[in-house]
PDB file of C-alpha atoms and ligand atoms in Angstrom:
ATOM      1  CA  MET A 247      -8.473  15.816 -15.061  1.00 96.00           C
ATOM      2  CA  GLU A 248      -6.034  14.581 -12.427  1.00 98.00           C
ATOM      3  CA  PRO A 249      -6.030  10.877 -11.546  1.00 98.00           C
ATOM      4  CA  ILE A 250      -7.788  10.075  -8.267  1.00 98.00           C
ATOM      5  CA  LEU A 251      -6.496   7.475  -5.832  1.00 98.00           C
ATOM      6  CA  ILE A 252      -9.131   5.921  -3.598  1.00 98.00           C
ATOM      7  CA  TYR A 253      -7.334   4.857  -0.440  1.00 98.00           C
ATOM      8  CA  GLY A 254      -8.618   3.072   2.637  1.00 98.00           C
ATOM      9  CA  TYR A 255      -8.379   3.482   6.364  1.00 98.00           C
ATOM     10  CA  PRO A 256      -7.656   2.176   8.956  1.00 97.00           C
ATOM     11  CA  CYS A 257      -4.194   0.843   8.130  1.00 97.00           C
ATOM     12  CA  GLY A 258      -4.748   0.319   4.402  1.00 97.00           C
ATOM     13  CA  SER A 259      -1.983  -0.879   2.143  1.00 98.00           C
ATOM     14  CA  SER A 260      -2.945   2.003  -0.142  1.00 98.00           C
ATOM     15  CA  MET A 261      -1.173   4.457   2.193  1.00 98.00           C
ATOM     16  CA  GLY A 262       2.045   3.536   0.383  1.00 98.00           C
ATOM     17  CA  LEU A 263       0.585   4.557  -2.968  1.00 98.00           C
ATOM     18  CA  VAL A 264      -0.306   7.972  -1.537  1.00 98.00           C
ATOM     19  CA  ALA A 265       3.373   8.343  -0.591  1.00 98.00           C
ATOM     20  CA  ALA A 266       4.379   7.191  -4.090  1.00 98.00           C
ATOM     21  CA  LEU A 267       2.146   9.872  -5.645  1.00 98.00           C
ATOM     22  CA  GLU A 268       3.942  12.466  -3.535  1.00 98.00           C
ATOM     23  CA  TRP A 269       7.320  11.155  -4.682  1.00 98.00           C
ATOM     24  CA  LEU A 270       6.072  11.175  -8.286  1.00 98.00           C
ATOM     25  CA  GLY A 271       5.207  14.854  -7.981  1.00 97.00           C
ATOM     26  CA  LYS A 272       2.497  15.006 -10.680  1.00 98.00           C
ATOM     27  CA  PRO A 273      -0.939  16.499  -9.878  1.00 98.00           C
ATOM     28  CA  TYR A 274      -3.396  14.033  -8.340  1.00 98.00           C
ATOM     29  CA  ARG A 275      -6.483  13.896  -6.148  1.00 98.00           C
ATOM     30  CA  LEU A 276      -7.475  11.572  -3.339  1.00 98.00           C
ATOM     31  CA  CYS A 277     -10.610   9.961  -2.008  1.00 98.00           C
ATOM     32  CA  ARG A 278     -10.484   8.638   1.572  1.00 98.00           C
ATOM     33  CA  VAL A 279     -12.612   5.587   2.321  1.00 98.00           C
ATOM     34  CA  ASP A 280     -13.632   4.010   5.620  1.00 98.00           C
ATOM     35  CA  MET A 281     -13.003   0.331   4.867  1.00 97.00           C
ATOM     36  CA  LEU A 282     -15.073  -0.823   7.835  1.00 95.00           C
ATOM     37  CA  GLY A 283     -18.052   1.345   6.869  1.00 96.00           C
ATOM     38  CA  GLU A 284     -18.727   3.020   3.527  1.00 97.00           C
ATOM     39  CA  MET A 285     -16.596   0.528   1.550  1.00 98.00           C
ATOM     40  CA  ARG A 286     -19.066  -2.177   2.597  1.00 97.00           C
ATOM     41  CA  GLU A 287     -22.076  -0.332   1.175  1.00 98.00           C
ATOM     42  CA  PRO A 288     -23.389  -1.858  -2.095  1.00 98.00           C
ATOM     43  CA  ALA A 289     -22.551   1.281  -4.106  1.00 98.00           C
ATOM     44  CA  TYR A 290     -18.805   0.751  -3.581  1.00 98.00           C
ATOM     45  CA  LYS A 291     -18.987  -2.289  -5.873  1.00 98.00           C
ATOM     46  CA  ARG A 292     -19.417   0.159  -8.739  1.00 98.00           C
ATOM     47  CA  LEU A 293     -15.745   1.069  -8.184  1.00 98.00           C
ATOM     48  CA  ASN A 294     -14.423  -2.362  -7.245  1.00 98.00           C
ATOM     49  CA  PRO A 295     -16.723  -5.403  -7.261  1.00 98.00           C
ATOM     50  CA  ARG A 296     -14.200  -7.175  -4.996  1.00 98.00           C
ATOM     51  CA  VAL A 297     -14.767  -4.508  -2.325  1.00 98.00           C
ATOM     52  CA  GLU A 298     -11.145  -3.545  -1.771  1.00 98.00           C
ATOM     53  CA  THR A 299      -8.935  -0.506  -1.841  1.00 98.00           C
ATOM     54  CA  PRO A 300      -6.911   0.846  -3.612  1.00 98.00           C
ATOM     55  CA  VAL A 301      -8.716   1.968  -6.764  1.00 98.00           C
ATOM     56  CA  LEU A 302      -7.350   4.475  -9.244  1.00 98.00           C
ATOM     57  CA  VAL A 303      -9.538   6.667 -11.446  1.00 98.00           C
ATOM     58  CA  THR A 304      -7.243   7.481 -14.357  1.00 98.00           C
ATOM     59  CA  ASP A 305      -6.905  10.873 -15.999  1.00 98.00           C
ATOM     60  CA  GLY A 306      -9.221   9.470 -18.666  1.00 98.00           C
ATOM     61  CA  GLY A 307     -11.862   8.576 -16.083  1.00 98.00           C
ATOM     62  CA  ASN A 308     -11.279   4.804 -16.228  1.00 98.00           C
ATOM     63  CA  LEU A 309     -11.048   2.570 -13.169  1.00 98.00           C
ATOM     64  CA  VAL A 310      -7.886   0.588 -12.395  1.00 98.00           C
ATOM     65  CA  THR A 311      -7.952  -1.812  -9.445  1.00 98.00           C
ATOM     66  CA  GLU A 312      -5.181  -3.973  -7.934  1.00 98.00           C
ATOM     67  CA  THR A 313      -2.042  -2.457  -6.441  1.00 98.00           C
ATOM     68  CA  MET A 314       0.248  -3.972  -9.068  1.00 98.00           C
ATOM     69  CA  ALA A 315      -1.840  -2.548 -11.909  1.00 98.00           C
ATOM     70  CA  ILE A 316      -1.930   0.886 -10.292  1.00 98.00           C
ATOM     71  CA  ALA A 317       1.853   0.766  -9.743  1.00 98.00           C
ATOM     72  CA  ALA A 318       2.313  -0.179 -13.417  1.00 98.00           C
ATOM     73  CA  TRP A 319       0.050   2.722 -14.474  1.00 98.00           C
ATOM     74  CA  LEU A 320       2.150   5.153 -12.440  1.00 98.00           C
ATOM     75  CA  GLU A 321       5.413   3.662 -13.693  1.00 98.00           C
ATOM     76  CA  ALA A 322       4.370   4.039 -17.333  1.00 98.00           C
ATOM     77  CA  ARG A 323       3.745   7.752 -16.759  1.00 97.00           C
ATOM     78  CA  ASP A 324       6.854   8.362 -14.646  1.00 98.00           C
ATOM     79  CA  THR A 325       8.838   9.733 -17.572  1.00 96.00           C
ATOM     80  CA  GLU A 326      11.256  11.513 -15.254  1.00 97.00           C
ATOM     81  CA  ARG A 327      11.909   8.237 -13.392  1.00 98.00           C
ATOM     82  CA  ARG A 328      11.167   9.656  -9.972  1.00 98.00           C
ATOM     83  CA  VAL A 329       9.619   6.460  -8.562  1.00 98.00           C
ATOM     84  CA  SER A 330      10.778   3.909 -11.123  1.00 98.00           C
ATOM     85  CA  PHE A 331      13.669   2.993 -13.392  1.00 98.00           C
ATOM     86  CA  ASP A 332      14.390   2.586 -17.092  1.00 98.00           C
ATOM     87  CA  PRO A 333      12.013  -0.285 -17.992  1.00 97.00           C
ATOM     88  CA  ILE A 334      14.857  -2.173 -19.644  1.00 97.00           C
ATOM     89  CA  SER A 335      17.260  -2.206 -16.724  1.00 98.00           C
ATOM     90  CA  PRO A 336      18.223  -4.554 -13.879  1.00 98.00           C
ATOM     91  CA  GLU A 337      16.788  -1.984 -11.439  1.00 98.00           C
ATOM     92  CA  ALA A 338      13.345  -2.205 -13.086  1.00 98.00           C
ATOM     93  CA  ASP A 339      13.503  -6.009 -13.018  1.00 98.00           C
ATOM     94  CA  ARG A 340      14.429  -5.968  -9.338  1.00 98.00           C
ATOM     95  CA  MET A 341      11.691  -3.497  -8.489  1.00 98.00           C
ATOM     96  CA  HIS A 342       9.064  -5.628 -10.249  1.00 98.00           C
ATOM     97  CA  GLN A 343      10.308  -8.745  -8.476  1.00 98.00           C
ATOM     98  CA  LEU A 344      10.237  -7.101  -5.053  1.00 98.00           C
ATOM     99  CA  THR A 345       6.867  -5.436  -5.621  1.00 98.00           C
ATOM    100  CA  ALA A 346       5.371  -8.742  -6.742  1.00 98.00           C
ATOM    101  CA  PHE A 347       6.743 -10.571  -3.714  1.00 98.00           C
ATOM    102  CA  ILE A 348       5.486  -7.909  -1.314  1.00 98.00           C
ATOM    103  CA  ASN A 349       2.043  -7.736  -2.953  1.00 98.00           C
ATOM    104  CA  THR A 350       1.565 -11.529  -3.048  1.00 98.00           C
ATOM    105  CA  GLY A 351       3.322 -13.797  -0.523  1.00 98.00           C
ATOM    106  CA  PHE A 352       4.259 -11.098   1.972  1.00 98.00           C
ATOM    107  CA  THR A 353       0.851  -9.364   2.011  1.00 98.00           C
ATOM    108  CA  GLY A 354      -1.111 -12.597   1.723  1.00 98.00           C
ATOM    109  CA  ALA A 355       0.594 -14.034   4.810  1.00 98.00           C
ATOM    110  CA  PHE A 356      -1.381 -11.557   6.924  1.00 98.00           C
ATOM    111  CA  SER A 357      -4.768 -12.792   5.626  1.00 98.00           C
ATOM    112  CA  PRO A 358      -5.443 -15.319   8.434  1.00 98.00           C
ATOM    113  CA  LEU A 359      -4.706 -12.587  10.996  1.00 98.00           C
ATOM    114  CA  TRP A 360      -7.173 -10.198   9.339  1.00 96.00           C
ATOM    115  CA  ILE A 361      -9.807 -12.942   9.224  1.00 96.00           C
ATOM    116  CA  ALA A 362      -9.196 -13.755  12.910  1.00 96.00           C
ATOM    117  CA  MET A 363      -9.543 -10.067  13.775  1.00 94.00           C
ATOM    118  CA  GLU A 364     -12.564  -9.258  11.624  1.00 91.00           C
ATOM    119  CA  THR A 365     -14.714 -12.382  12.071  1.00 91.00           C
ATOM    120  CA  GLU A 366     -17.527 -11.776  14.535  1.00 88.00           C
ATOM    121  CA  ASP A 367     -17.592 -14.287  17.396  1.00 88.00           C
ATOM    122  CA  PRO A 368     -15.214 -16.851  15.870  1.00 85.00           C
ATOM    123  CA  ALA A 369     -14.968 -20.235  17.572  1.00 93.00           C
ATOM    124  CA  PRO A 370     -11.903 -20.168  19.864  1.00 94.00           C
ATOM    125  CA  ALA A 371     -10.361 -23.177  18.096  1.00 95.00           C
ATOM    126  CA  THR A 372     -10.764 -21.470  14.707  1.00 95.00           C
ATOM    127  CA  GLN A 373      -9.296 -18.272  16.125  1.00 95.00           C
ATOM    128  CA  ALA A 374      -6.288 -20.188  17.471  1.00 96.00           C
ATOM    129  CA  VAL A 375      -5.629 -21.950  14.149  1.00 97.00           C
ATOM    130  CA  LEU A 376      -5.934 -18.732  12.132  1.00 97.00           C
ATOM    131  CA  THR A 377      -3.636 -16.925  14.541  1.00 97.00           C
ATOM    132  CA  GLU A 378      -0.994 -19.650  14.470  1.00 98.00           C
ATOM    133  CA  ILE A 379      -1.035 -20.005  10.681  1.00 98.00           C
ATOM    134  CA  GLY A 380      -0.966 -16.229  10.270  1.00 98.00           C
ATOM    135  CA  ARG A 381       1.874 -15.624  12.701  1.00 98.00           C
ATOM    136  CA  ASN A 382       4.013 -18.452  11.256  1.00 98.00           C
ATOM    137  CA  GLY A 383       3.384 -17.276   7.691  1.00 98.00           C
ATOM    138  CA  VAL A 384       4.183 -13.646   8.461  1.00 98.00           C
ATOM    139  CA  MET A 385       7.416 -14.595  10.251  1.00 98.00           C
ATOM    140  CA  GLU A 386       8.515 -16.845   7.387  1.00 98.00           C
ATOM    141  CA  ARG A 387       7.772 -14.204   4.727  1.00 98.00           C
ATOM    142  CA  HIS A 388       9.704 -11.673   6.827  1.00 98.00           C
ATOM    143  CA  ASP A 389      12.667 -14.053   6.861  1.00 98.00           C
ATOM    144  CA  ARG A 390      12.525 -14.272   3.073  1.00 98.00           C
ATOM    145  CA  LEU A 391      12.209 -10.496   2.584  1.00 98.00           C
ATOM    146  CA  GLU A 392      15.124  -9.919   4.957  1.00 98.00           C
ATOM    147  CA  GLU A 393      17.248 -12.095   2.656  1.00 98.00           C
ATOM    148  CA  MET A 394      16.177 -10.097  -0.398  1.00 98.00           C
ATOM    149  CA  ILE A 395      17.137  -6.680   0.980  1.00 98.00           C
ATOM    150  CA  GLY A 396      20.409  -5.334  -0.432  1.00 96.00           C
ATOM    151  CA  ASN A 397      22.774  -2.612   0.660  1.00 94.00           C
ATOM    152  CA  GLY A 398      21.046   0.395  -0.910  1.00 96.00           C
ATOM    153  CA  ARG A 399      19.284   3.006   1.195  1.00 98.00           C
ATOM    154  CA  PHE A 400      15.950   1.832  -0.229  1.00 98.00           C
ATOM    155  CA  LEU A 401      14.706  -1.418  -1.718  1.00 98.00           C
ATOM    156  CA  VAL A 402      16.182  -0.940  -5.175  1.00 98.00           C
ATOM    157  CA  SER A 403      18.513   2.037  -5.011  1.00 98.00           C
ATOM    158  CA  ASP A 404      19.430   5.040  -2.905  1.00 97.00           C
ATOM    159  CA  ARG A 405      16.121   6.798  -3.602  1.00 98.00           C
ATOM    160  CA  PRO A 406      12.598   5.645  -2.740  1.00 98.00           C
ATOM    161  CA  ALA A 407      10.555   4.044  -5.511  1.00 98.00           C
ATOM    162  CA  LEU A 408       7.173   2.380  -6.021  1.00 98.00           C
ATOM    163  CA  ALA A 409       8.341  -0.816  -4.321  1.00 98.00           C
ATOM    164  CA  ASP A 410       9.150   1.136  -1.141  1.00 98.00           C
ATOM    165  CA  GLY A 411       5.647   2.602  -1.143  1.00 98.00           C
ATOM    166  CA  VAL A 412       4.044  -0.810  -1.587  1.00 98.00           C
ATOM    167  CA  LEU A 413       6.230  -2.144   1.240  1.00 98.00           C
ATOM    168  CA  ILE A 414       5.552   0.604   3.755  1.00 98.00           C
ATOM    169  CA  GLY A 415       1.780   0.345   3.319  1.00 98.00           C
ATOM    170  CA  VAL A 416       1.881  -3.290   4.431  1.00 98.00           C
ATOM    171  CA  ALA A 417       4.969  -3.728   6.635  1.00 98.00           C
ATOM    172  CA  ARG A 418       3.317  -1.945   9.574  1.00 98.00           C
ATOM    173  CA  TRP A 419       0.787  -4.785   9.818  1.00 98.00           C
ATOM    174  CA  LEU A 420       3.500  -6.706  11.703  1.00 98.00           C
ATOM    175  CA  ASP A 421       3.120  -4.193  14.549  1.00 98.00           C
ATOM    176  CA  TYR A 422      -0.656  -3.782  14.099  1.00 97.00           C
ATOM    177  CA  HIS A 423      -1.171  -7.508  14.676  1.00 97.00           C
ATOM    178  CA  GLY A 424       1.569  -7.726  17.321  1.00 98.00           C
ATOM    179  CA  VAL A 425       3.259 -10.626  15.550  1.00 98.00           C
ATOM    180  CA  ALA A 426       6.867  -9.954  16.581  1.00 98.00           C
ATOM    181  CA  ASN A 427       9.296  -7.189  17.372  1.00 98.00           C
ATOM    182  CA  ARG A 428      10.321  -5.556  14.099  1.00 98.00           C
ATOM    183  CA  GLU A 429      13.959  -5.502  15.229  1.00 98.00           C
ATOM    184  CA  ARG A 430      14.056  -9.266  14.717  1.00 98.00           C
ATOM    185  CA  TRP A 431      14.737  -8.422  11.027  1.00 98.00           C
ATOM    186  CA  PRO A 432      17.464  -5.734  11.269  1.00 98.00           C
ATOM    187  CA  LYS A 433      17.801  -4.937   7.550  1.00 98.00           C
ATOM    188  CA  LEU A 434      14.052  -4.629   7.090  1.00 98.00           C
ATOM    189  CA  ASP A 435      13.737  -2.611  10.284  1.00 98.00           C
ATOM    190  CA  ALA A 436      16.418  -0.141   9.143  1.00 98.00           C
ATOM    191  CA  LEU A 437      14.810   0.094   5.698  1.00 98.00           C
ATOM    192  CA  ARG A 438      11.379   0.702   7.216  1.00 98.00           C
ATOM    193  CA  LYS A 439      12.822   3.478   9.382  1.00 98.00           C
ATOM    194  CA  ARG A 440      14.314   5.178   6.326  1.00 98.00           C
ATOM    195  CA  ILE A 441      11.034   4.947   4.408  1.00 98.00           C
ATOM    196  CA  GLU A 442       9.012   6.082   7.456  1.00 98.00           C
ATOM    197  CA  ALA A 443      11.258   9.143   7.759  1.00 98.00           C
ATOM    198  CA  GLU A 444      10.298  10.271   4.248  1.00 98.00           C
ATOM    199  CA  PRO A 445       8.052  13.380   4.346  1.00 98.00           C
ATOM    200  CA  ALA A 446       5.806  11.703   1.745  1.00 98.00           C
ATOM    201  CA  VAL A 447       5.126   8.859   4.175  1.00 98.00           C
ATOM    202  CA  THR A 448       4.557  11.176   7.148  1.00 98.00           C
ATOM    203  CA  TYR A 449       2.067  13.021   4.941  1.00 98.00           C
ATOM    204  CA  ALA A 450       0.289   9.863   3.784  1.00 98.00           C
ATOM    205  CA  LEU A 451      -0.003   8.617   7.362  1.00 98.00           C
ATOM    206  CA  ALA A 452      -1.435  11.938   8.531  1.00 98.00           C
ATOM    207  CA  LEU A 453      -4.056  11.869   5.757  1.00 98.00           C
ATOM    208  CA  GLU A 454      -4.916   8.300   6.666  1.00 97.00           C
ATOM    209  CA  ASN A 455      -5.519   9.499  10.220  1.00 97.00           C
ATOM    210  CA  GLY A 456      -7.870  12.184   8.922  1.00 96.00           C
ATOM    211  CA  GLU A 457      -5.511  15.115   9.510  1.00 97.00           C
ATOM    212  CA  ASP A 458      -5.413  18.132   7.224  1.00 92.00           C
ATOM    213  CA  VAL A 459      -1.726  18.548   6.430  1.00 94.00           C
ATOM    214  CA  PRO A 460       0.228  20.192   3.616  1.00 93.00           C
ATOM    215  CA  GLY A 461       2.191  17.946   1.262  1.00 93.00           C
ATOM    216  CA  THR A 462       4.315  18.810  -1.737  1.00 95.00           C
ATOM    217  CA  GLY A 463       1.364  20.531  -3.398  1.00 96.00           C
ATOM    218  CA  ALA A 464       0.912  17.758  -5.956  1.00 98.00           C
ATOM    219  CA  CYS A 465      -2.314  16.691  -4.246  1.00 98.00           C
ATOM    220  CA  LYS A 466      -5.094  18.948  -5.521  1.00 98.00           C
ATOM    221  CA  GLY A 467      -7.537  17.897  -2.825  1.00 97.00           C
ATOM    222  CA  HIS A 468      -9.906  15.187  -1.687  1.00 98.00           C
ATOM    223  CA  ILE A 469     -13.158  14.203  -3.415  1.00 98.00           C
ATOM    224  CA  PRO A 470     -16.000  12.600  -1.434  1.00 98.00           C
ATOM    225  CA  LEU A 471     -16.580   8.914  -2.161  1.00 98.00           C
ATOM    226  CA  ALA A 472     -20.220   9.473  -3.186  1.00 98.00           C
ATOM    227  CA  GLU A 473     -19.094  11.924  -5.870  1.00 98.00           C
ATOM    228  CA  VAL A 474     -16.418   9.554  -7.190  1.00 98.00           C
ATOM    229  CA  ILE A 475     -18.961   6.716  -7.414  1.00 98.00           C
ATOM    230  CA  ASP A 476     -21.494   8.970  -9.071  1.00 98.00           C
ATOM    231  CA  ARG A 477     -19.079  10.300 -11.680  1.00 98.00           C
ATOM    232  CA  PHE A 478     -16.882   7.294 -12.392  1.00 98.00           C
ATOM    233  CA  GLY A 479     -18.599   4.169 -11.050  1.00 98.00           C
ATOM    234  CA  ASN A 480     -19.674   1.403 -13.413  1.00 97.00           C
TER     235      ASN A 480
HETATM  236  N1  GSH B  50      -5.236  -7.676  -4.485  1.00 91.55           N
HETATM  237  C1  GSH B  50      -5.580  -6.371  -3.974  1.00 91.55           C
HETATM  238  C2  GSH B  50      -5.724  -6.489  -2.488  1.00 91.55           C
HETATM  239  C3  GSH B  50      -6.012  -5.172  -1.827  1.00 91.55           C
HETATM  240  C4  GSH B  50      -6.412  -5.359  -0.377  1.00 91.55           C
HETATM  241  O1  GSH B  50      -6.186  -6.400   0.235  1.00 91.55           O
HETATM  242  N2  GSH B  50      -6.993  -4.312   0.187  1.00 91.55           N
HETATM  243  C5  GSH B  50      -7.467  -4.379   1.526  1.00 91.55           C
HETATM  244  C6  GSH B  50      -7.041  -3.189   2.323  1.00 91.55           C
HETATM  245  S1  GSH B  50      -5.313  -3.083   2.460  1.00 91.55           S
HETATM  246  C7  GSH B  50      -8.964  -4.379   1.520  1.00 91.55           C
HETATM  247  O2  GSH B  50      -9.563  -3.557   0.869  1.00 91.55           O
HETATM  248  N3  GSH B  50      -9.566  -5.321   2.240  1.00 91.55           N
HETATM  249  C8  GSH B  50     -10.983  -5.464   2.314  1.00 91.55           C
HETATM  250  C9  GSH B  50     -11.524  -5.291   3.676  1.00 91.55           C
HETATM  251  O3  GSH B  50     -10.829  -4.747   4.541  1.00 91.55           O
HETATM  252  O4  GSH B  50     -12.659  -5.690   3.876  1.00 91.55           O
HETATM  253  C10 GSH B  50      -4.510  -5.364  -4.343  1.00 91.55           C
HETATM  254  O5  GSH B  50      -3.344  -5.746  -4.459  1.00 91.55           O
HETATM  255  O6  GSH B  50      -4.831  -4.196  -4.535  1.00 91.55           O
END
């Protein structure tokens, strides 16, 4: 069977992994999940007890959660090095470093903003503190990422790789939360524009929005969440 990526909407980080699967070019399936609705039903915990997307169902029917673990699973199978690099190379080291930074400090900086947005009737003082901590953290992590960006067309080299997918799934949260103008970080802004222009990303965004669009053909279709839980849930 093809591996199945369970990705979330609205604005899920997993959108970048959909793009990475397109870049990888091997057959896969998708399962689209409403993170504000069906993901919060008890049955979803059979896929991920921490109630998060993404989740990967492997070709052997096993569940892999956590973005970094899913990226590692894809990298290990990317024998043609379409979205990764020779594991024993400076490029691989740099991609792992960047992916780890994006998936931890950079992504985590947005947490107070998500809490402020998703908490029902928060006390105004709590809302203000969360917003200030979130905005300051996001700006600071953007400063650090700006320093880490090199002169290649993409994060690691002149072709997009897993790290670019992980970045583009999250970087748009800056705009979603209205933290700052993206042009404040010119290297990151230019990099985001190059990644956003990739057909794989246009495709992943359209799917996230619920549109029925053709991709490279590697995606063999969507599977309903209930079926994925029934067949592969713990
Ligand atoms: N550590 C996890 C975090 C994934 C994560 O934060 N997913 C978000 C969506 S981007 C989520 O599912 N949040 C739960 C929610 O929205 O309630 C990973 O790297 O995969």
